[in-house]
mmCIF file of C-alpha atoms in Angstrom:
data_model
loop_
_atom_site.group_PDB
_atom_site.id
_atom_site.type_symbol
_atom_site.label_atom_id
_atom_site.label_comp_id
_atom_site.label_asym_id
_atom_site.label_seq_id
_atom_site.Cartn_x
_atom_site.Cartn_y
_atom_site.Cartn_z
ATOM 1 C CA UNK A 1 13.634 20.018 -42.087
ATOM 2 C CA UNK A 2 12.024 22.449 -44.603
ATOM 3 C CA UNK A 3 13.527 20.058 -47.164
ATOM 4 C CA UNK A 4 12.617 16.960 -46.133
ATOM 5 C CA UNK A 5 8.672 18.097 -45.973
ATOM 6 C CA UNK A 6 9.175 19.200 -49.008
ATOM 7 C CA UNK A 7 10.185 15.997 -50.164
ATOM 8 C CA UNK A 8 7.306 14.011 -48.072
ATOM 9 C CA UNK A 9 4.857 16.442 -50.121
ATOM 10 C CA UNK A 10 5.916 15.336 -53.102
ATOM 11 C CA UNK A 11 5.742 12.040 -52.535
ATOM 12 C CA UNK A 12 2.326 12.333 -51.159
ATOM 13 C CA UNK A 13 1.266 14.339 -54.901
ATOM 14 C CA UNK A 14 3.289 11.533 -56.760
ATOM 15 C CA UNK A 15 1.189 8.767 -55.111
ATOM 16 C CA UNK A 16 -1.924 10.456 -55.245
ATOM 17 C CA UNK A 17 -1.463 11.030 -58.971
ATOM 18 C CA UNK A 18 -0.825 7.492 -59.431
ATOM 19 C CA UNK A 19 -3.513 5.851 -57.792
ATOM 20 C CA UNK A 20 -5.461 8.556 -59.841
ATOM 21 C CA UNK A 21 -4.809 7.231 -62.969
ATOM 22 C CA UNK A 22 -5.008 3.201 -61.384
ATOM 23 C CA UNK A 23 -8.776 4.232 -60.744
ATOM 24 C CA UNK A 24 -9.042 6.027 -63.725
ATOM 25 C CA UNK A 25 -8.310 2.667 -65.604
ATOM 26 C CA UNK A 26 -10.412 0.797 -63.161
ATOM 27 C CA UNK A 27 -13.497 2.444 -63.885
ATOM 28 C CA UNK A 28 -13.187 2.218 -67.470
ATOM 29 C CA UNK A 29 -12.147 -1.725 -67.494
ATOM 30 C CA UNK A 30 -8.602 -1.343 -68.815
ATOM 31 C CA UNK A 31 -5.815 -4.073 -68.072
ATOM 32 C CA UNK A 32 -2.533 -3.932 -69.696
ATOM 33 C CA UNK A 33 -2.736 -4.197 -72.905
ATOM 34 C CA UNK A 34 -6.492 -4.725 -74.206
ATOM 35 C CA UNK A 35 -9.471 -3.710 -72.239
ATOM 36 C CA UNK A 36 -11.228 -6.600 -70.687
ATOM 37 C CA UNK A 37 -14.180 -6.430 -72.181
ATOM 38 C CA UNK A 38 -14.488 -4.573 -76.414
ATOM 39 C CA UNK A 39 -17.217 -4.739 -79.024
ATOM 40 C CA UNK A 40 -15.834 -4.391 -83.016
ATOM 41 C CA UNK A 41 -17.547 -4.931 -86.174
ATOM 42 C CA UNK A 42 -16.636 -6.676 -89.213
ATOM 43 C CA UNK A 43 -15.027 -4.252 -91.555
ATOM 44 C CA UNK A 44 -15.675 -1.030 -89.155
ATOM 45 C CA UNK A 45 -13.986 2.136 -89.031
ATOM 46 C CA UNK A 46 -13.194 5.085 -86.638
ATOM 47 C CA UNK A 47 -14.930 8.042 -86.188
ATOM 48 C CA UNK A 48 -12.251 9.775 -84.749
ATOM 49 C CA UNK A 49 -13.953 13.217 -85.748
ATOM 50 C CA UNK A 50 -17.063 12.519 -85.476
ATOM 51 C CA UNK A 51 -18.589 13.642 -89.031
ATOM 52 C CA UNK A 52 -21.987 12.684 -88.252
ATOM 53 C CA UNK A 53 -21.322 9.655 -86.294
ATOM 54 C CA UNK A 54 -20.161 9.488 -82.325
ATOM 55 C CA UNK A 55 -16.686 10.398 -81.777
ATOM 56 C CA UNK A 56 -14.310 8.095 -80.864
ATOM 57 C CA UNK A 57 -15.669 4.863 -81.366
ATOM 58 C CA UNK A 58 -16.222 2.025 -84.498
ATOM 59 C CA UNK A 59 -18.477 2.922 -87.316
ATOM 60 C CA UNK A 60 -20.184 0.416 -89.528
ATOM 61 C CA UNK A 61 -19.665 -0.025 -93.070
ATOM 62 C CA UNK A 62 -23.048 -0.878 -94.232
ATOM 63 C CA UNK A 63 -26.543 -1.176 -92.525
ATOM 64 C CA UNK A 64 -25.986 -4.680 -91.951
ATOM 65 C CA UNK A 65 -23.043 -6.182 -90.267
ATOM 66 C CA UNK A 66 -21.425 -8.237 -87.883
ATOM 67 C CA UNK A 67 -21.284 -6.821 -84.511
ATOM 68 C CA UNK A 68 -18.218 -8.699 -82.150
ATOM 69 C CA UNK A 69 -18.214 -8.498 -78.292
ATOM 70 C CA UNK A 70 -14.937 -9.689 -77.281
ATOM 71 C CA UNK A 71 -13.915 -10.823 -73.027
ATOM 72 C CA UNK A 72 -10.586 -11.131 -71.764
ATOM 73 C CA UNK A 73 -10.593 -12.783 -68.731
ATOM 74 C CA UNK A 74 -9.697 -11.217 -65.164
ATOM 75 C CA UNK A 75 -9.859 -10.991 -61.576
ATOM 76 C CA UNK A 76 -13.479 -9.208 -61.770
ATOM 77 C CA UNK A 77 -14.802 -11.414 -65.980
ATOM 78 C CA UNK A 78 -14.924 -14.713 -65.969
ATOM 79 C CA UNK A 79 -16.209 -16.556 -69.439
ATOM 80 C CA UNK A 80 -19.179 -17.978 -66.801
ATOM 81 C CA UNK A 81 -20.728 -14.779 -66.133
ATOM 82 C CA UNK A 82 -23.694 -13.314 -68.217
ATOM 83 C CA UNK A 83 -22.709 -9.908 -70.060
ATOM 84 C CA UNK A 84 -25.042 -7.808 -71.682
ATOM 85 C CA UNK A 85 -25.151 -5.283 -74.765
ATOM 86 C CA UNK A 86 -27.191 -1.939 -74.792
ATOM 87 C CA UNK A 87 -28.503 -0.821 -78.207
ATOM 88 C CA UNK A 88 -29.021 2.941 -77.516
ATOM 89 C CA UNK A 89 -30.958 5.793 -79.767
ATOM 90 C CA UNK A 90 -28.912 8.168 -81.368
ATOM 91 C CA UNK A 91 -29.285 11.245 -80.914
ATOM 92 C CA UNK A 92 -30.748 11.585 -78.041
ATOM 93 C CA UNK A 93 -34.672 11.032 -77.656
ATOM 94 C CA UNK A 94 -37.666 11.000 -75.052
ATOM 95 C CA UNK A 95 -38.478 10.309 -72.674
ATOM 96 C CA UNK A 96 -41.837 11.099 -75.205
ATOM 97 C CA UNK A 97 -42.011 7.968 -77.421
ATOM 98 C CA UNK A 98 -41.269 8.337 -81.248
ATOM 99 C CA UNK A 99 -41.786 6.153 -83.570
ATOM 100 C CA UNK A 100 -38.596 5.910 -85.189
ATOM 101 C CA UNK A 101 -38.766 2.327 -87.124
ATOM 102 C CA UNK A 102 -37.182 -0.454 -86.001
ATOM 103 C CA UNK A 103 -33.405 -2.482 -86.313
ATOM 104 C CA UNK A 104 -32.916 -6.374 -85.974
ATOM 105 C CA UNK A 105 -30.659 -7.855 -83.371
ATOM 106 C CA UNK A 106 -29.897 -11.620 -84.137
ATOM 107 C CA UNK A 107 -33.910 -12.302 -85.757
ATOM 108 C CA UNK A 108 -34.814 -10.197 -83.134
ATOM 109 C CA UNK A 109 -37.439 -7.072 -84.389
ATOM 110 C CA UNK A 110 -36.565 -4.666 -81.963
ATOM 111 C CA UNK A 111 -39.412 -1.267 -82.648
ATOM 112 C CA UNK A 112 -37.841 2.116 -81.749
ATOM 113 C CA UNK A 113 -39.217 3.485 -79.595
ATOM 114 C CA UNK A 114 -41.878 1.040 -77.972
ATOM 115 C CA UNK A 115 -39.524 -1.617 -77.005
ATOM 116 C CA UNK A 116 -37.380 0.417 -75.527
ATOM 117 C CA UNK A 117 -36.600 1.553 -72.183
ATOM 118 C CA UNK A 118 -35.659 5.400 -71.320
ATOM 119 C CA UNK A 119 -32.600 6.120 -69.483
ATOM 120 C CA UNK A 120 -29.020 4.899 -68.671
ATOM 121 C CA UNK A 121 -28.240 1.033 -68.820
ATOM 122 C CA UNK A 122 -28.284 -1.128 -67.223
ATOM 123 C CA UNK A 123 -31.979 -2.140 -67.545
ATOM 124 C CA UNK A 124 -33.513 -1.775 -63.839
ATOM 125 C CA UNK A 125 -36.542 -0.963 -62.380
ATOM 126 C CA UNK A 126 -38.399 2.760 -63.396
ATOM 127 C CA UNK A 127 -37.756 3.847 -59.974
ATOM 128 C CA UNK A 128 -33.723 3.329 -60.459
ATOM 129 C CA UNK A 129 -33.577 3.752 -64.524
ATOM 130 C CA UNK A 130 -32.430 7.692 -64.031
ATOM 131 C CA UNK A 131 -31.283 8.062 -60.859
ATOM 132 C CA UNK A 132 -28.399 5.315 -60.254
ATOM 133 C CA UNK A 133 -24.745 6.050 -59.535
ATOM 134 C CA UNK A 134 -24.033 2.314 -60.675
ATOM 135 C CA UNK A 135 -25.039 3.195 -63.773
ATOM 136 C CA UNK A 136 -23.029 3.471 -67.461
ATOM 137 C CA UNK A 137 -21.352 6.841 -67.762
ATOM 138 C CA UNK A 138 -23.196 8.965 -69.951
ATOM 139 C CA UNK A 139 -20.464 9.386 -72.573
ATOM 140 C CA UNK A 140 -23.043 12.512 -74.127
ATOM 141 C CA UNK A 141 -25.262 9.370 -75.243
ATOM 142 C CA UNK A 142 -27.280 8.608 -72.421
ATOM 143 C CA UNK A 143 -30.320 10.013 -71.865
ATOM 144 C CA UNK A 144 -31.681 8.186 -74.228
ATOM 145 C CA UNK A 145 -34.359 5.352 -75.578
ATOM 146 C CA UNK A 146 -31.957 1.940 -74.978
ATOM 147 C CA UNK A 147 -32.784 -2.078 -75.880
ATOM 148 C CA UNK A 148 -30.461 -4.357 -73.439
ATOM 149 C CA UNK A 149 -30.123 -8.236 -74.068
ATOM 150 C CA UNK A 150 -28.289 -10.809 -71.812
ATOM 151 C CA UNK A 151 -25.105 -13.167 -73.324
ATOM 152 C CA UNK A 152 -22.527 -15.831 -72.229
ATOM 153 C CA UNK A 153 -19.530 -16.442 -74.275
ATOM 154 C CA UNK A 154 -18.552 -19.629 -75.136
ATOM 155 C CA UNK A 155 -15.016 -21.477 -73.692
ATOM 156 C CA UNK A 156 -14.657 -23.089 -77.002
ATOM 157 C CA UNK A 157 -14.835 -19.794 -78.975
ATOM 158 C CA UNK A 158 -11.554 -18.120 -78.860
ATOM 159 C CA UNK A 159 -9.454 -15.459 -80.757
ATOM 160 C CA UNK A 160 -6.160 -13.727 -81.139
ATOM 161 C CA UNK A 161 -5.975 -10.909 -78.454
ATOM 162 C CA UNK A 162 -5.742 -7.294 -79.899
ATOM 163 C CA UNK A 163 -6.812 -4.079 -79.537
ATOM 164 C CA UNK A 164 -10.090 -3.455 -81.512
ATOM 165 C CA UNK A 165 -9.947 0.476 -81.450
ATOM 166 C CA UNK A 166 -6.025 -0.077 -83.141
ATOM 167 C CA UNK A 167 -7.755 -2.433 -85.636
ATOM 168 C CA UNK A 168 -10.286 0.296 -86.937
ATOM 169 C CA UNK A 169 -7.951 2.611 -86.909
ATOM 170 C CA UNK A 170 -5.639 0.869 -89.402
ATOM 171 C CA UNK A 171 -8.386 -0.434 -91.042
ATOM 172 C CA UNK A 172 -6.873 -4.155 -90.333
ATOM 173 C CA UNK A 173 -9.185 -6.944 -91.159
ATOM 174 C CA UNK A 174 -10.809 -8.875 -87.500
ATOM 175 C CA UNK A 175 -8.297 -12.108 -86.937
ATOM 176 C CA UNK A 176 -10.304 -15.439 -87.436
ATOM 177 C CA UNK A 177 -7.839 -17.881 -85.545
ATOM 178 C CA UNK A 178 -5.092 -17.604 -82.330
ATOM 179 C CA UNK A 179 -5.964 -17.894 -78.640
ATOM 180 C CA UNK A 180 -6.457 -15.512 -75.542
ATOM 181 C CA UNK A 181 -9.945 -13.530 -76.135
ATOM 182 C CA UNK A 182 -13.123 -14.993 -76.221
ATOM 183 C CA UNK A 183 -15.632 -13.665 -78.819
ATOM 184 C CA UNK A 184 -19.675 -13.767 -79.502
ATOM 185 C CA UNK A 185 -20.944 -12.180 -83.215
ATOM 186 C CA UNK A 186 -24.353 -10.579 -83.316
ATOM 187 C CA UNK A 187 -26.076 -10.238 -86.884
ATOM 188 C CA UNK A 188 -27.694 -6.461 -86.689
ATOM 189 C CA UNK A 189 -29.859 -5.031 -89.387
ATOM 190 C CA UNK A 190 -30.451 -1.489 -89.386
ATOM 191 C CA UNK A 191 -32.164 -0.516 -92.586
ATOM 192 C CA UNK A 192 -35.429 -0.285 -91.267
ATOM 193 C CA UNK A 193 -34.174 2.631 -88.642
ATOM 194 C CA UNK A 194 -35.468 6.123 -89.483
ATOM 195 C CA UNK A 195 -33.123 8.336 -91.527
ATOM 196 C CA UNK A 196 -30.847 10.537 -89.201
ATOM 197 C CA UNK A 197 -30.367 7.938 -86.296
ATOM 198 C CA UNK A 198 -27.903 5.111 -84.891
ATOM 199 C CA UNK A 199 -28.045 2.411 -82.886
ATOM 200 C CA UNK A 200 -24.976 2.944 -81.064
ATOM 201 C CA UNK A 201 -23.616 -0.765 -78.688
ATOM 202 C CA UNK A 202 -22.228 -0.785 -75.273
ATOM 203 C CA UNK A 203 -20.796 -4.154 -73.192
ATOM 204 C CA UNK A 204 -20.729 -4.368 -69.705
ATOM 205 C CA UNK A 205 -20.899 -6.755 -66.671
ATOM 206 C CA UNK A 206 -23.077 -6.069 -63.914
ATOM 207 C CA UNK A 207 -24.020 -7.408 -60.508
ATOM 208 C CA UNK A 208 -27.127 -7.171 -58.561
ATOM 209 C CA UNK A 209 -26.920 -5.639 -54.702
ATOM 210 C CA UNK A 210 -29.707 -4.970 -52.135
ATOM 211 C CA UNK A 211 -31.012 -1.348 -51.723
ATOM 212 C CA UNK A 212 -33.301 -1.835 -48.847
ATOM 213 C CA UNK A 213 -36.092 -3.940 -50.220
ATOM 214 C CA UNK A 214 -35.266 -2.826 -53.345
ATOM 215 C CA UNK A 215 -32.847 -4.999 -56.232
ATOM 216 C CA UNK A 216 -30.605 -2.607 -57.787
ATOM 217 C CA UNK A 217 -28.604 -3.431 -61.056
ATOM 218 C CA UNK A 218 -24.788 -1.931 -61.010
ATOM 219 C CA UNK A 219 -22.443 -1.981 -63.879
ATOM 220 C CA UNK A 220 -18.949 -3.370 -62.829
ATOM 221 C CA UNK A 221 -17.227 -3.206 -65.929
ATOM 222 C CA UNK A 222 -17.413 -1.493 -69.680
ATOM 223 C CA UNK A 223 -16.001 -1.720 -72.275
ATOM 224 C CA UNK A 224 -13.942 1.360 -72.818
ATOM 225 C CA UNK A 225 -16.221 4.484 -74.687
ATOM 226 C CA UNK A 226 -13.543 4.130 -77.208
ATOM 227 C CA UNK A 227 -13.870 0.491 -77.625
ATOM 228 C CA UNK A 228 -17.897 0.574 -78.238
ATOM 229 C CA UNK A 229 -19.690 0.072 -81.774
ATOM 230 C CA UNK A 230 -22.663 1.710 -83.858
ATOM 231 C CA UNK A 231 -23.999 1.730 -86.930
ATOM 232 C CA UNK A 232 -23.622 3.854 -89.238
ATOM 233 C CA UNK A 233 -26.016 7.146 -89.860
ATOM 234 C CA UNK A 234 -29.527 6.188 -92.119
ATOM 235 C CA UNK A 235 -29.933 8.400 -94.757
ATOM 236 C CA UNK A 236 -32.822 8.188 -97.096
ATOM 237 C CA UNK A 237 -33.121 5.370 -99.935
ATOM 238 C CA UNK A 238 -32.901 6.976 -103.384
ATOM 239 C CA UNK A 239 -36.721 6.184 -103.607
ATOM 240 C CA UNK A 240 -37.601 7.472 -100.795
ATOM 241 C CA UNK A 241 -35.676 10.771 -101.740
ATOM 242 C CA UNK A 242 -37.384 10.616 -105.218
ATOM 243 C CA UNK A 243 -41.264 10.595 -103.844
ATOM 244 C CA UNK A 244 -40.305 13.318 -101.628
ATOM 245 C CA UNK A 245 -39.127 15.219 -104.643
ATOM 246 C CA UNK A 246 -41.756 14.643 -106.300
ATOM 247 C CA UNK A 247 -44.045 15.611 -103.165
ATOM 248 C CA UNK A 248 -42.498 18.971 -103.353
ATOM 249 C CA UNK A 249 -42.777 19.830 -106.936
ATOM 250 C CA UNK A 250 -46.303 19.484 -106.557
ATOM 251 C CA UNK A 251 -47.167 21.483 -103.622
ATOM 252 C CA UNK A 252 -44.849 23.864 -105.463
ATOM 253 C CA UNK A 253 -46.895 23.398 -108.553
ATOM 254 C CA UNK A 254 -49.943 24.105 -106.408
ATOM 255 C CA UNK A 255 -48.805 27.332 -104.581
ATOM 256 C CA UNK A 256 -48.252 28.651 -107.792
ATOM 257 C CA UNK A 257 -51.364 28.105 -109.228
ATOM 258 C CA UNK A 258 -53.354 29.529 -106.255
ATOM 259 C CA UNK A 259 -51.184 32.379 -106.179
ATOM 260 C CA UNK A 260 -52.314 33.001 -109.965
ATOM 261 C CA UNK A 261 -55.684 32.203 -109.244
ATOM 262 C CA UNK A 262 -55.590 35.029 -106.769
ATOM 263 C CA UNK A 263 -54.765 38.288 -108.891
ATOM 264 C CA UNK A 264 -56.465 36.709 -112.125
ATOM 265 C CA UNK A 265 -59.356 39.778 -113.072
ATOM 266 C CA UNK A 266 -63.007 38.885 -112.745
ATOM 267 C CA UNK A 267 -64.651 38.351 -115.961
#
């Protein structure tokens, strides 16, 4: 008897563990294979340290590139649905406003701060921007200043499934033909972002339920933390480094003089 509840209790931990880790998945929109829904960009690495940049996700090479958001259909993404990207401030800032210059999404001037909305995607009302369990985990990005814009992906645009966080890794070029993942491009320009911050991308689906007589925005699937995208950290132009340089010699220059000025004897 003592046996066979032993056996019944292990079971029970056995099954518990597994449906554990079939949640686990859930949440973070993993299938077999490739998540359902990853972003990639043309010629990005992996910060798998970190090194300035977000760990665990797909660096930039430049200040402009081409950012990818890729779908693989299932039971919850379908190629009619609308899907939506979050451009987030990083590190974290606010909820004061800064102005921190600006990055272009697709010809779109987005201004960092002031076009931006504080919190946790997805975009909602200000009652429900910092308070919502439907909301993107935080991933140590969020809160933050974010910029969210709606998509659909296009049946006709299609692309050899694979794994985009494998790709960076191996520093394997994006494939350009092949079937079974649907793809959108974004052009993003970053080089008018201040020096010191990213604009780091997250994909998700969402769906709108009824909170009393209130609409409230849920995600329902991501793209995995490790399957996101950023760009790459601004650091000053050379000019910019030069006048600033320059800016210091001089008040150098000046403390100097005053401080010779000060134990020069009266005439």
């Amino acid at each position: 008897m003592t046996e066979m509840m032993r056996t019944l209790k292990l079971n029970k931990l056995v099954t518990a563990a597994a449906l554990c880790a079939a949640l686990s998945f859930w949440a973070a929109g993993v299938s077999l294979g490739c998540p359902s829904l990853q972003l990639d960009i043309d010629g990005g690495t992996y910060s798998s340290s970190g090194d300035g940049q977000t760990k665990d996700t797909i660096v930039a090479p430049s200040d402009t590139f081409t950012l990818y958001a890729f779908l693989i259909p299932n039971w919850a993404n379908s190629p009619g649905d609308t899907y939506y990207i979050s451009a987030a401030v990083v590190p974290k800032t606010g909820p004061d406003r800064n102005d921190l210059g600006y990055f272009v999404f697709d010809d779109e001037r987005v201004d960092v701060t002031d076009e931006m909305t504080y919190g946790i995607p997805p975009l909602e009302i200000a009652t429900m921007q910092l308070r919502d369990a439907g909301d993107l985990p935080r991933h140590g990005i969020y809160y933050t200043y974010f910029w969210e814009v709606g998509f659909n992906f296009d049946k006709d645009w299609k692309i050899q499934k694979y794994d985009t966080q494998e790709r960076a890794i191996k520093g394997a070029p994006i494939p350009t033909t092949g079937e079974g993942m649907y793809y959108v491009t974004f052009l993003v320009d970053v080089s008018g972002l201040a020096p010191g911050y990213i604009i780091h991308f997250d994909l998700y689906n969402t769906k709108i339920k009824c909170n009393g007589d209130v609409e409230d925005v849920d995600v329902t699937w991501f793209a995995p933390f490790s399957h996101d995208a950023e760009s790459r950290v601004r650091v000053p132009e050379p000019s910019s480094l030069l006048l600033l340089g320059l800016g210091l010699a001089v008040l150098g220059l000046a403390a100097r003089k005053k401080g010779s000025a000060a134990f020069r004897k009266p005439q």
